[in-house]
Amino acid sequence: MESTSAGENIAVLRKTRDISQAQLGRAAGLSVSYVSKIETGLRPVTPAVAAACAKAMNVTTARIYGQPYRDRSQTEVERLDALRTAVRRHTLPKEDVPDPKTLAADVKRAAHLRAEAEYLELLDILPTLLGRATATAFAAGGDAVAWGQVADLYGCAYAVAHRLGEPDLADMIVSRQQWAAHQTWNPDAEAAASWNEAGTYQSAGHYDDGLTIVDRAIVQYERGGGSEPSHAVVLGSLHLRGVVLASRHKDAAATEAHLTRARDLAAKLPQKKDTLLHNLTFGTGNTALYELAAHIELERPDQAVSMATPLQKKPPAGLKPSRIGRLHIDVARARLAIGDVAGAEDSLKAAFKVAPEMSELHPMCREVVRVLFVMHQRTRPELMAMARRVGLTD
């Protein structure tokens, strides 16, 4: 399969617009040397760089990254089409109302698959499950639990669409999640929907708008949020989303403000491990992972590396593969930034081991692999294998 990287896509888009590297650099706030290095694969295209280049050339960040990265199998295409149909028919479910216990178990299984980063298996069950949950909610009227299940399933669907590189579908799913959350008074579901809405702005590189969504959701939730511990989990997760958006926006003060609030909320949780609620994971462990990632976005990779060893050696309790895999990818980014090529490769191997599907699809995993591949590492069999898995080579 022929595949292009983010840097190659930037070069092609720049040339087709008859823009020089100097012109792109000025528009995106990058040096000519940096533009040259990302185009040739000597530096990774970070989220902030992708956003800046996308804005400068009036394209989407998905186009910069070349999503989706791989040819779809016929089965995957059919599953995605089925999900689109289910999302489109959100008020017209074709499925019957199932047994309540069976539905509850299936919703729990969907949340488990999302947390385990088993996206293709989750995609297989979502269309029918969404229909059954929606039929149940309509039959139950304004029941908060029933509509909360629908909202949670849309949260799972968002994760699938986001990771499979389908931004338009992800946007539509978020609107459906908000619709479900608004069918009854359910502040937790509404906040979870806002968390994903801010995620669509994050994916598009519109970090300031995403921060506005987060700040508005925090104010609204604080006015009428749920009881502990759900209050701390939901509110803390919103602050963690704020950490990502603020750090990518290069706003160190806002990053620290969201981190401080997240730490305070995490300290209020009675249990010693992170909690998963409404597809939101929160606690001291996940807060530490977000802090590490923020150091990278704020160009402090040495601080990220100093945090990495204890977190990788003994990952915080309660964190699922989707979060641990992301930890290893972030550490790979940090180690590459300080010139630790071997350490970056080891971290990538750990990511593929704990969360293979996510690692194959994650833009920054792909970017670190690409840089290592270009840096005269082609003879390393394990690196070659990773390059094939992310679609960088046949």
Tab-separated table of C-alpha atoms in Angstrom:
chain	number	residue	atom	x	y	z
A	1	MET	CA	0.000	0.000	0.000
A	2	GLU	CA	1.359	3.453	-0.910
A	3	SER	CA	1.147	5.854	2.008
A	4	THR	CA	2.281	9.401	2.663
A	5	SER	CA	3.280	11.007	5.927
A	6	ALA	CA	2.222	14.307	7.453
A	7	GLY	CA	5.458	15.954	6.393
A	8	GLU	CA	5.109	14.709	2.833
A	9	ASN	CA	1.500	15.892	2.775
A	10	ILE	CA	2.593	19.344	3.923
A	11	ALA	CA	5.178	19.470	1.137
A	12	VAL	CA	2.642	18.412	-1.520
A	13	LEU	CA	-0.022	20.838	-0.305
A	14	ARG	CA	2.528	23.656	-0.149
A	15	LYS	CA	3.822	23.032	-3.663
A	16	THR	CA	0.373	22.712	-5.239
A	17	ARG	CA	-0.424	26.143	-3.775
A	18	ASP	CA	2.878	27.550	-5.080
A	19	ILE	CA	3.964	28.477	-1.550
A	20	SER	CA	7.639	28.493	-0.611
A	21	GLN	CA	8.941	27.010	2.622
A	22	ALA	CA	9.716	30.535	3.794
A	23	GLN	CA	6.148	31.694	3.099
A	24	LEU	CA	4.646	28.708	4.887
A	25	GLY	CA	7.021	29.247	7.793
A	26	ARG	CA	5.980	32.880	8.172
A	27	ALA	CA	2.273	32.014	7.998
A	28	ALA	CA	2.585	29.107	10.447
A	29	GLY	CA	5.101	30.701	12.813
A	30	LEU	CA	7.862	28.222	11.931
A	31	SER	CA	11.443	28.647	10.776
A	32	VAL	CA	12.411	27.635	7.247
A	33	SER	CA	14.750	25.045	8.733
A	34	TYR	CA	11.897	23.529	10.767
A	35	VAL	CA	9.600	23.378	7.733
A	36	SER	CA	12.353	21.620	5.792
A	37	LYS	CA	12.910	19.094	8.566
A	38	ILE	CA	9.242	18.157	8.952
A	39	GLU	CA	8.882	17.778	5.181
A	40	THR	CA	11.888	15.466	4.966
A	41	GLY	CA	10.965	13.470	8.060
A	42	LEU	CA	13.714	14.660	10.400
A	43	ARG	CA	11.248	16.198	12.851
A	44	PRO	CA	7.750	15.022	13.802
A	45	VAL	CA	4.669	16.993	12.868
A	46	THR	CA	3.233	17.750	16.290
A	47	PRO	CA	-0.455	18.573	16.793
A	48	ALA	CA	0.313	22.279	17.152
A	49	VAL	CA	2.455	22.282	13.992
A	50	ALA	CA	-0.205	20.394	12.051
A	51	ALA	CA	-2.805	22.929	13.206
A	52	ALA	CA	-0.627	25.880	12.212
A	53	CYS	CA	0.139	24.451	8.765
A	54	ALA	CA	-3.490	23.507	8.202
A	55	LYS	CA	-4.591	27.052	9.004
A	56	ALA	CA	-1.888	28.552	6.807
A	57	MET	CA	-2.937	26.429	3.800
A	58	ASN	CA	-6.690	26.419	4.535
A	59	VAL	CA	-7.016	22.639	4.895
A	60	THR	CA	-8.046	20.323	7.725
A	61	THR	CA	-5.622	18.734	10.149
A	62	ALA	CA	-6.977	15.366	8.989
A	63	ARG	CA	-5.681	16.183	5.512
A	64	ILE	CA	-2.295	17.113	6.945
A	65	TYR	CA	-2.050	13.777	8.729
A	66	GLY	CA	-3.462	11.899	5.743
A	67	GLN	CA	-6.240	10.205	7.684
A	68	PRO	CA	-7.325	7.512	7.313
A	69	TYR	CA	-3.861	6.013	7.029
A	70	ARG	CA	-4.724	2.680	5.514
A	71	ASP	CA	-6.979	1.104	2.944
A	72	ARG	CA	-10.288	0.056	4.446
A	73	SER	CA	-11.229	-3.580	4.276
A	74	GLN	CA	-14.690	-4.253	2.883
A	75	THR	CA	-15.837	-5.333	6.332
A	76	GLU	CA	-14.586	-2.115	7.928
A	77	VAL	CA	-16.257	0.000	5.245
A	78	GLU	CA	-19.550	-1.802	5.808
A	79	ARG	CA	-19.286	-1.349	9.578
A	80	LEU	CA	-18.594	2.366	9.231
A	81	ASP	CA	-21.526	2.731	6.850
A	82	ALA	CA	-23.747	0.929	9.353
A	83	LEU	CA	-22.611	3.312	12.100
A	84	ARG	CA	-23.298	6.336	9.890
A	85	THR	CA	-26.779	5.018	9.177
A	86	ALA	CA	-27.478	4.449	12.867
A	87	VAL	CA	-26.271	7.949	13.721
A	88	ARG	CA	-28.318	9.477	10.908
A	89	ARG	CA	-31.451	7.608	12.031
A	90	HIS	CA	-31.101	8.769	15.624
A	91	THR	CA	-34.837	9.364	16.008
A	92	LEU	CA	-35.851	6.338	13.931
A	93	PRO	CA	-34.337	3.240	15.533
A	94	LYS	CA	-35.229	0.020	13.727
A	95	GLU	CA	-34.372	-2.243	16.644
A	96	ASP	CA	-36.770	-3.514	19.295
A	97	VAL	CA	-36.563	-2.724	23.000
A	98	PRO	CA	-34.289	-5.376	24.573
A	99	ASP	CA	-34.282	-6.876	28.037
A	100	PRO	CA	-33.003	-4.139	30.426
A	101	LYS	CA	-30.334	-6.361	31.984
A	102	THR	CA	-29.069	-7.418	28.573
A	103	LEU	CA	-28.902	-3.807	27.410
A	104	ALA	CA	-27.050	-2.714	30.549
A	105	ALA	CA	-24.511	-5.507	30.070
A	106	ASP	CA	-24.009	-4.580	26.404
A	107	VAL	CA	-23.498	-0.890	27.242
A	108	LYS	CA	-20.932	-1.905	29.853
A	109	ARG	CA	-19.183	-4.093	27.281
A	110	ALA	CA	-19.023	-1.174	24.827
A	111	ALA	CA	-17.391	1.026	27.475
A	112	HIS	CA	-14.923	-1.782	28.207
A	113	LEU	CA	-13.969	-2.141	24.531
A	114	ARG	CA	-13.427	1.596	24.268
A	115	ALA	CA	-11.195	1.628	27.324
A	116	GLU	CA	-9.264	-1.380	26.010
A	117	ALA	CA	-8.821	0.390	22.631
A	118	GLU	CA	-10.531	-2.481	20.789
A	119	TYR	CA	-12.005	-0.142	18.185
A	120	LEU	CA	-12.884	-2.601	15.422
A	121	GLU	CA	-14.762	-4.926	17.770
A	122	LEU	CA	-16.545	-1.912	19.227
A	123	LEU	CA	-17.460	-0.728	15.730
A	124	ASP	CA	-19.009	-4.132	15.067
A	125	ILE	CA	-21.542	-3.855	17.903
A	126	LEU	CA	-22.286	-0.135	18.006
A	127	PRO	CA	-24.885	0.323	15.213
A	128	THR	CA	-27.332	-2.246	16.561
A	129	LEU	CA	-26.617	-1.365	20.183
A	130	LEU	CA	-27.285	2.327	19.540
A	131	GLY	CA	-30.630	1.430	17.975
A	132	ARG	CA	-31.646	-0.776	20.896
A	133	ALA	CA	-30.631	1.790	23.499
A	134	THR	CA	-32.447	4.581	21.653
A	135	ALA	CA	-35.616	2.492	21.303
A	136	THR	CA	-35.455	1.830	25.035
A	137	ALA	CA	-35.010	5.521	25.836
A	138	PHE	CA	-37.984	6.553	23.682
A	139	ALA	CA	-40.125	3.915	25.370
A	140	ALA	CA	-38.984	5.117	28.806
A	141	GLY	CA	-39.845	8.751	28.165
A	142	GLY	CA	-37.613	11.096	30.129
A	143	ASP	CA	-35.814	8.440	32.132
A	144	ALA	CA	-32.340	9.775	32.923
A	145	VAL	CA	-30.697	6.338	33.068
A	146	ALA	CA	-32.029	5.305	29.654
A	147	TRP	CA	-30.952	8.503	27.933
A	148	GLY	CA	-27.652	8.390	29.783
A	149	GLN	CA	-26.983	4.995	28.189
A	150	VAL	CA	-27.633	6.467	24.749
A	151	ALA	CA	-25.301	9.379	25.462
A	152	ASP	CA	-22.579	7.028	26.726
A	153	LEU	CA	-22.840	4.899	23.582
A	154	TYR	CA	-22.439	7.984	21.418
A	155	GLY	CA	-19.338	8.696	23.476
A	156	CYS	CA	-18.029	5.269	22.484
A	157	ALA	CA	-18.935	5.956	18.858
A	158	TYR	CA	-17.020	9.236	18.983
A	159	ALA	CA	-13.884	7.403	20.107
A	160	VAL	CA	-14.196	5.003	17.161
A	161	ALA	CA	-14.763	7.739	14.582
A	162	HIS	CA	-11.946	9.850	16.001
A	163	ARG	CA	-9.394	7.046	16.060
A	164	LEU	CA	-10.343	5.723	12.620
A	165	GLY	CA	-9.783	9.171	11.124
A	166	GLU	CA	-13.392	10.096	10.322
A	167	PRO	CA	-13.679	13.715	11.589
A	168	ASP	CA	-16.984	14.495	9.845
A	169	LEU	CA	-18.609	11.427	11.378
A	170	ALA	CA	-17.112	12.340	14.765
A	171	ASP	CA	-18.667	15.809	14.534
A	172	MET	CA	-22.086	14.338	13.743
A	173	ILE	CA	-21.782	11.861	16.602
A	174	VAL	CA	-21.051	14.640	19.093
A	175	SER	CA	-24.221	16.472	18.035
A	176	ARG	CA	-26.173	13.238	18.632
A	177	GLN	CA	-24.546	12.790	22.031
A	178	GLN	CA	-25.608	16.308	22.975
A	179	TRP	CA	-29.116	15.589	21.712
A	180	ALA	CA	-29.356	12.471	23.881
A	181	ALA	CA	-27.983	14.278	26.936
A	182	HIS	CA	-30.584	17.038	26.537
A	183	GLN	CA	-33.564	14.667	26.500
A	184	THR	CA	-33.592	14.704	30.288
A	185	TRP	CA	-31.824	16.486	33.130
A	186	ASN	CA	-28.508	14.681	33.282
A	187	PRO	CA	-25.570	17.010	34.011
A	188	ASP	CA	-23.014	14.184	33.864
A	189	ALA	CA	-24.111	13.202	30.348
A	190	GLU	CA	-24.149	16.832	29.205
A	191	ALA	CA	-20.627	17.396	30.545
A	192	ALA	CA	-19.361	14.212	28.865
A	193	ALA	CA	-20.841	15.452	25.591
A	194	SER	CA	-19.064	18.784	26.045
A	195	TRP	CA	-15.820	16.887	26.686
A	196	ASN	CA	-16.155	15.256	23.275
A	197	GLU	CA	-17.301	18.489	21.634
A	198	ALA	CA	-14.118	20.153	22.843
A	199	GLY	CA	-12.292	17.136	21.438
A	200	THR	CA	-13.548	17.907	17.937
A	201	TYR	CA	-12.023	21.390	18.203
A	202	GLN	CA	-8.838	19.822	19.554
A	203	SER	CA	-8.630	17.453	16.578
A	204	ALA	CA	-9.208	20.343	14.184
A	205	GLY	CA	-6.468	22.413	15.827
A	206	HIS	CA	-8.883	25.101	17.028
A	207	TYR	CA	-7.524	25.129	20.549
A	208	ASP	CA	-8.896	28.512	21.633
A	209	ASP	CA	-12.439	27.525	20.641
A	210	GLY	CA	-12.033	24.208	22.416
A	211	LEU	CA	-10.996	26.041	25.583
A	212	THR	CA	-14.135	28.156	25.336
A	213	ILE	CA	-16.244	24.980	25.181
A	214	VAL	CA	-14.439	23.546	28.210
A	215	ASP	CA	-14.729	26.724	30.277
A	216	ARG	CA	-18.441	27.021	29.496
A	217	ALA	CA	-19.037	23.366	30.394
A	218	ILE	CA	-17.166	23.740	33.683
A	219	VAL	CA	-19.258	26.745	34.705
A	220	GLN	CA	-22.486	24.983	33.754
A	221	TYR	CA	-21.555	21.773	35.547
A	222	GLU	CA	-20.451	23.536	38.717
A	223	ARG	CA	-23.890	25.144	38.896
A	224	GLY	CA	-25.776	21.862	38.931
A	225	GLY	CA	-23.400	18.914	38.815
A	226	GLY	CA	-23.906	15.521	40.408
A	227	SER	CA	-22.798	14.200	43.762
A	228	GLU	CA	-19.369	12.852	44.704
A	229	PRO	CA	-17.493	10.966	43.390
A	230	SER	CA	-19.090	11.473	39.964
A	231	HIS	CA	-18.802	15.253	40.394
A	232	ALA	CA	-15.013	15.049	40.793
A	233	VAL	CA	-14.610	12.588	37.905
A	234	VAL	CA	-16.654	14.609	35.418
A	235	LEU	CA	-15.364	18.039	36.438
A	236	GLY	CA	-11.800	16.779	36.684
A	237	SER	CA	-12.022	15.292	33.192
A	238	LEU	CA	-13.141	18.641	31.799
A	239	HIS	CA	-10.103	20.263	33.379
A	240	LEU	CA	-7.854	17.586	31.848
A	241	ARG	CA	-9.301	18.376	28.423
A	242	GLY	CA	-8.452	21.987	29.228
A	243	VAL	CA	-4.858	20.946	29.980
A	244	VAL	CA	-4.448	19.488	26.492
A	245	LEU	CA	-6.052	22.424	24.715
A	246	ALA	CA	-4.182	25.061	26.713
A	247	SER	CA	-0.790	23.375	26.339
A	248	ARG	CA	-1.224	22.969	22.590
A	249	HIS	CA	-2.282	26.616	22.469
A	250	LYS	CA	1.052	27.364	24.198
A	251	ASP	CA	-0.714	28.973	27.139
A	252	ALA	CA	1.369	27.874	30.117
A	253	ALA	CA	-0.696	29.833	32.654
A	254	ALA	CA	-4.008	28.302	31.564
A	255	THR	CA	-2.369	24.865	31.471
A	256	GLU	CA	-1.201	25.188	35.065
A	257	ALA	CA	-4.577	26.540	36.178
A	258	HIS	CA	-6.413	23.521	34.760
A	259	LEU	CA	-3.769	21.162	36.176
A	260	THR	CA	-4.028	22.665	39.639
A	261	ARG	CA	-7.794	22.283	39.671
A	262	ALA	CA	-7.526	18.716	38.368
A	263	ARG	CA	-5.052	17.798	41.114
A	264	ASP	CA	-7.354	19.244	43.770
A	265	LEU	CA	-10.315	17.246	42.453
A	266	ALA	CA	-8.280	14.044	42.165
A	267	ALA	CA	-7.252	14.381	45.805
A	268	LYS	CA	-10.928	14.297	46.795
A	269	LEU	CA	-11.531	10.852	45.331
A	270	PRO	CA	-11.723	8.230	48.090
A	271	GLN	CA	-10.257	5.373	46.079
A	272	LYS	CA	-6.554	5.002	45.328
A	273	LYS	CA	-7.042	4.235	41.655
A	274	ASP	CA	-8.429	6.194	38.737
A	275	THR	CA	-12.153	5.934	38.056
A	276	LEU	CA	-13.915	5.334	34.729
A	277	LEU	CA	-17.341	6.979	34.459
A	278	HIS	CA	-19.313	7.946	31.319
A	279	ASN	CA	-16.182	6.987	29.316
A	280	LEU	CA	-14.189	9.562	31.301
A	281	THR	CA	-11.132	8.426	33.243
A	282	PHE	CA	-10.008	10.550	36.149
A	283	GLY	CA	-7.760	10.370	39.184
A	284	THR	CA	-4.232	11.169	40.282
A	285	GLY	CA	-2.742	8.772	37.741
A	286	ASN	CA	-4.424	10.183	34.650
A	287	THR	CA	-3.751	13.710	35.869
A	288	ALA	CA	-0.039	12.853	35.975
A	289	LEU	CA	-0.226	11.514	32.403
A	290	TYR	CA	-1.818	14.744	31.222
A	291	GLU	CA	0.853	16.764	33.018
A	292	LEU	CA	3.566	14.768	31.251
A	293	ALA	CA	1.910	15.366	27.867
A	294	ALA	CA	1.562	19.080	28.636
A	295	HIS	CA	5.311	19.354	29.220
A	296	ILE	CA	5.854	18.005	25.709
A	297	GLU	CA	3.397	20.427	24.090
A	298	LEU	CA	4.995	23.327	25.988
A	299	GLU	CA	8.404	22.218	24.663
A	300	ARG	CA	9.718	20.934	27.978
A	301	PRO	CA	10.563	17.341	26.965
A	302	ASP	CA	13.238	17.006	29.652
A	303	GLN	CA	10.597	17.465	32.350
A	304	ALA	CA	8.379	14.920	30.629
A	305	VAL	CA	11.226	12.406	30.573
A	306	SER	CA	11.923	12.977	34.270
A	307	MET	CA	8.309	12.017	35.007
A	308	ALA	CA	8.334	9.054	32.646
A	309	THR	CA	10.401	6.371	34.404
A	310	PRO	CA	8.188	5.778	37.475
A	311	LEU	CA	4.993	6.048	35.399
A	312	GLN	CA	6.185	3.522	32.813
A	313	LYS	CA	7.701	1.186	35.379
A	314	LYS	CA	4.522	1.054	37.443
A	315	PRO	CA	1.528	2.569	35.598
A	316	PRO	CA	-1.100	4.085	37.917
A	317	ALA	CA	-3.826	1.702	39.067
A	318	GLY	CA	-7.140	1.930	37.282
A	319	LEU	CA	-5.794	3.169	33.947
A	320	LYS	CA	-6.883	1.158	30.919
A	321	PRO	CA	-4.820	0.271	27.824
A	322	SER	CA	-6.098	3.327	25.937
A	323	ARG	CA	-4.436	5.559	28.536
A	324	ILE	CA	-1.309	3.466	29.143
A	325	GLY	CA	-0.723	3.212	25.408
A	326	ARG	CA	-0.981	6.986	25.121
A	327	LEU	CA	1.525	7.344	27.968
A	328	HIS	CA	4.106	5.297	26.067
A	329	ILE	CA	3.515	7.302	22.879
A	330	ASP	CA	3.998	10.576	24.738
A	331	VAL	CA	7.179	9.298	26.358
A	332	ALA	CA	8.439	8.260	22.902
A	333	ARG	CA	7.839	11.831	21.723
A	334	ALA	CA	9.730	13.253	24.696
A	335	ARG	CA	12.671	10.875	24.357
A	336	LEU	CA	12.947	11.622	20.641
A	337	ALA	CA	12.946	15.353	21.397
A	338	ILE	CA	15.967	14.995	23.702
A	339	GLY	CA	17.796	12.749	21.234
A	340	ASP	CA	17.226	9.428	22.996
A	341	VAL	CA	16.488	7.400	19.872
A	342	ALA	CA	16.749	4.001	21.545
A	343	GLY	CA	14.477	5.094	24.382
A	344	ALA	CA	11.911	6.425	21.907
A	345	GLU	CA	11.859	3.111	20.083
A	346	ASP	CA	11.485	1.171	23.332
A	347	SER	CA	8.527	3.327	24.335
A	348	LEU	CA	6.883	2.724	20.965
A	349	LYS	CA	7.298	-1.020	21.420
A	350	ALA	CA	5.577	-0.734	24.805
A	351	ALA	CA	2.704	1.207	23.219
A	352	PHE	CA	2.177	-1.422	20.535
A	353	LYS	CA	2.247	-4.149	23.162
A	354	VAL	CA	-0.419	-2.670	25.438
A	355	ALA	CA	-2.677	-0.957	22.850
A	356	PRO	CA	-1.915	-2.221	19.324
A	357	GLU	CA	-4.980	-0.827	17.542
A	358	MET	CA	-4.568	2.621	19.033
A	359	SER	CA	-0.851	2.676	18.282
A	360	GLU	CA	-1.459	1.808	14.644
A	361	LEU	CA	-3.909	4.704	14.332
A	362	HIS	CA	-2.473	7.416	16.585
A	363	PRO	CA	-0.967	10.351	14.605
A	364	MET	CA	1.925	10.951	16.997
A	365	CYS	CA	2.870	7.286	17.157
A	366	ARG	CA	3.039	7.359	13.391
A	367	GLU	CA	5.127	10.550	13.438
A	368	VAL	CA	7.707	9.200	15.890
A	369	VAL	CA	7.980	5.986	13.864
A	370	ARG	CA	8.440	8.067	10.706
A	371	VAL	CA	11.293	10.121	12.170
A	372	LEU	CA	13.057	7.055	13.556
A	373	PHE	CA	12.613	5.337	10.206
A	374	VAL	CA	14.170	8.256	8.352
A	375	MET	CA	17.051	8.593	10.811
A	376	HIS	CA	18.975	5.698	9.302
A	377	GLN	CA	17.124	3.090	11.338
A	378	ARG	CA	15.769	1.091	8.391
A	379	THR	CA	17.895	-1.929	9.219
A	380	ARG	CA	16.231	-2.426	12.589
A	381	PRO	CA	13.674	-5.240	12.109
A	382	GLU	CA	11.359	-4.194	14.939
A	383	LEU	CA	11.256	-0.601	13.693
A	384	MET	CA	10.515	-1.854	10.182
A	385	ALA	CA	7.638	-3.892	11.592
A	386	MET	CA	6.180	-0.840	13.329
A	387	ALA	CA	6.527	1.202	10.144
A	388	ARG	CA	4.508	-1.429	8.280
A	389	ARG	CA	1.832	-1.495	10.968
A	390	VAL	CA	1.257	2.264	10.776
A	391	GLY	CA	1.249	2.172	6.962
A	392	LEU	CA	4.524	4.000	6.307
A	393	THR	CA	5.954	1.228	4.159
A	394	ASP	CA	4.884	-1.991	2.480
